[in-house]
């Protein structure tokens, strides 16, 4: 969703805001803006663009406001089209109070009506604009107190950064159901939607909790509840480095992040898996006895993370023999939950901030279920709100389409399944050792897939002339097919569907013809023969077939239109290797079509609103 940043310190604020917004652009890029308190001039300079951050930067370079306090915003539109007037920052009637916001103010219509009746004039269609006007309404000489009173009236989700002309040394941040961090530098402070915006400046970060506010002055930052009660905020040290959040010579973050997959897998495994397949998680340290209590596992996630959950569901049932169920968190939250103390709830979320997933997590926790978050972001809301956490340690992922973290999620699911299987005594030592060996060789096997890059690009070039695709797989490869289709559609805007091989005949096959290719995952697994039958069926309908097969398997050479060989591996490892192939395929199709791979239209990296 939207990205926000604020700065207070000794440097010129504008370049810091510009740099921060560039780093936050993956959260949304419909429009952008900054407000800087201009020193000496006793006025706030507001600059906005109705398009991406680059346009804003060009405007600022022509006319750079000078000041040491400022806020910036890159928008993913919810209320109101992406126009200049709707771009943030928004101000009060006199331009004294400036506010940037990520989230949705649910009661904005009634507040706006009330404020208009009191004489406030609104210029935008946004929900956000009620915030500066509400603060203005309550302002009696104490900005912080006015902010507090205003926030008491607001319902919904917000991360806010704000300042007032009247208090030139005060930057205020507040959050409710949307993330906000405070960066603590040497004599300078930042507030930001996430850590990536500020890593070039500081690694010391304070993560605001739900319903907390930070008042930042040159003397330090004070955290309170929205009611003003002091909160002891914990400062964490971030181990991401700035080069991880830059392209480093690659044309796109997505390609860089796919290339980082071997390292992401090593990081997800590091210190967790012994040669004998014994698994331990530092931040989720439940004993065997404790884990044996669970009769069921629920896995919640959205989008790519839901596909990882489906893989988890499959291996947990298969290896540990425990009933497992992957659920779309946005649907789960509106159903009558049937889980309880004997359910282990696993929430899968790269960002740790997906609104629907967080609500699902809280509902599960409220029903007495033990919760564990699998996430890439240390200190994220999911990690903080869960009983345990399994961190991916993949480093920042900037490309909007998840790639390396999907793979790290799959590795984490395998480790979790192995942990549960061991605790429940459902896996032999030999099998554990076999799984451990396979997982440990994965980084090298992925490197081999990456080395086949040119061949995948060649096929992508050829297939980019089609407008519709059907991805098909069985077993673990069913969610892999769904994820392959999602990746293609989100970055190339082509129509792509995923189906299980069995389901194909029950409807989707009707779509197929010579212009509707099938991407068939036919690597070695228990259902390979069935997949080959599916390929026969679709070839009989004239559909071109791009088949993924295990290296050395020539069964489909004369049947499929094209074949990509994937290093031979067991089913779990193979699902990962095929996923990397499909990510590269989607990437190259999108590049071929001239799409904006890192910032696909209408999408945002982290969906912090419902
Ligand atoms: C697709 C993608 C999204 C996310 C989804 C959940 O490439 O990245 O589908 O997977 O929005 O996000 P997280 O994992 O942050 O909860």
Coordinates of C-alpha atoms and ligand atoms in Angstrom, one line a residue, residues 301-306 348-354 357 397 400-403 409 483 486-487 490 604-607, ligand 1:
X301 CA -2.1 -16.5 3.7
X302 CA -3.0 -14.4 0.6
X303 CA -1.7 -14.5 -3.0
X304 CA 1.7 -16.0 -3.4
X305 CA 1.7 -16.7 0.4
X306 CA -1.5 -18.7 0.0
X348 CA 2.4 -17.1 6.0
X349 CA 3.3 -13.5 5.0
X350 CA 6.4 -12.1 3.5
X351 CA 5.7 -8.6 4.7
X352 CA 4.1 -9.6 8.0
X353 CA 1.7 -6.7 7.4
X354 CA -1.1 -8.1 5.1
X357 CA -3.7 -12.3 7.3
X397 CA 12.3 -8.0 -1.5
X400 CA 6.3 -6.3 -6.3
X401 CA 6.0 -9.9 -7.5
X402 CA 7.3 -12.2 -4.8
X403 CA 10.0 -14.6 -6.0
X409 CA 8.5 -19.9 2.3
X483 CA 1.7 -19.6 -8.5
X486 CA -0.2 -15.7 -10.8
X487 CA 3.3 -14.6 -11.6
X490 CA 0.5 -10.0 -12.4
X604 CA 1.2 -2.9 -4.4
X605 CA 3.7 -5.0 -2.5
X606 CA 2.1 -4.9 0.9
X607 CA -1.7 -4.9 1.1
Ligands
LIG1 C1 2.4 -11.8 -5.6 C2 2.5 -11.3 -4.3 C3 1.2 -11.2 -3.5 C4 1.6 -11.4 -2.0 C5 0.3 -11.2 -1.1 C6 0.6 -11.4 0.3 O1 3.6 -11.9 -6.3 O2 3.5 -10.9 -3.9 O3 0.2 -12.0 -3.9 O4 2.0 -12.7 -1.8 O5 -0.1 -9.8 -1.3 O6 1.6 -10.7 0.8 P1 2.4 -11.1 2.1 O7 3.2 -12.3 1.8 O8 3.3 -9.9 2.4 O9 1.4 -11.3 3.2

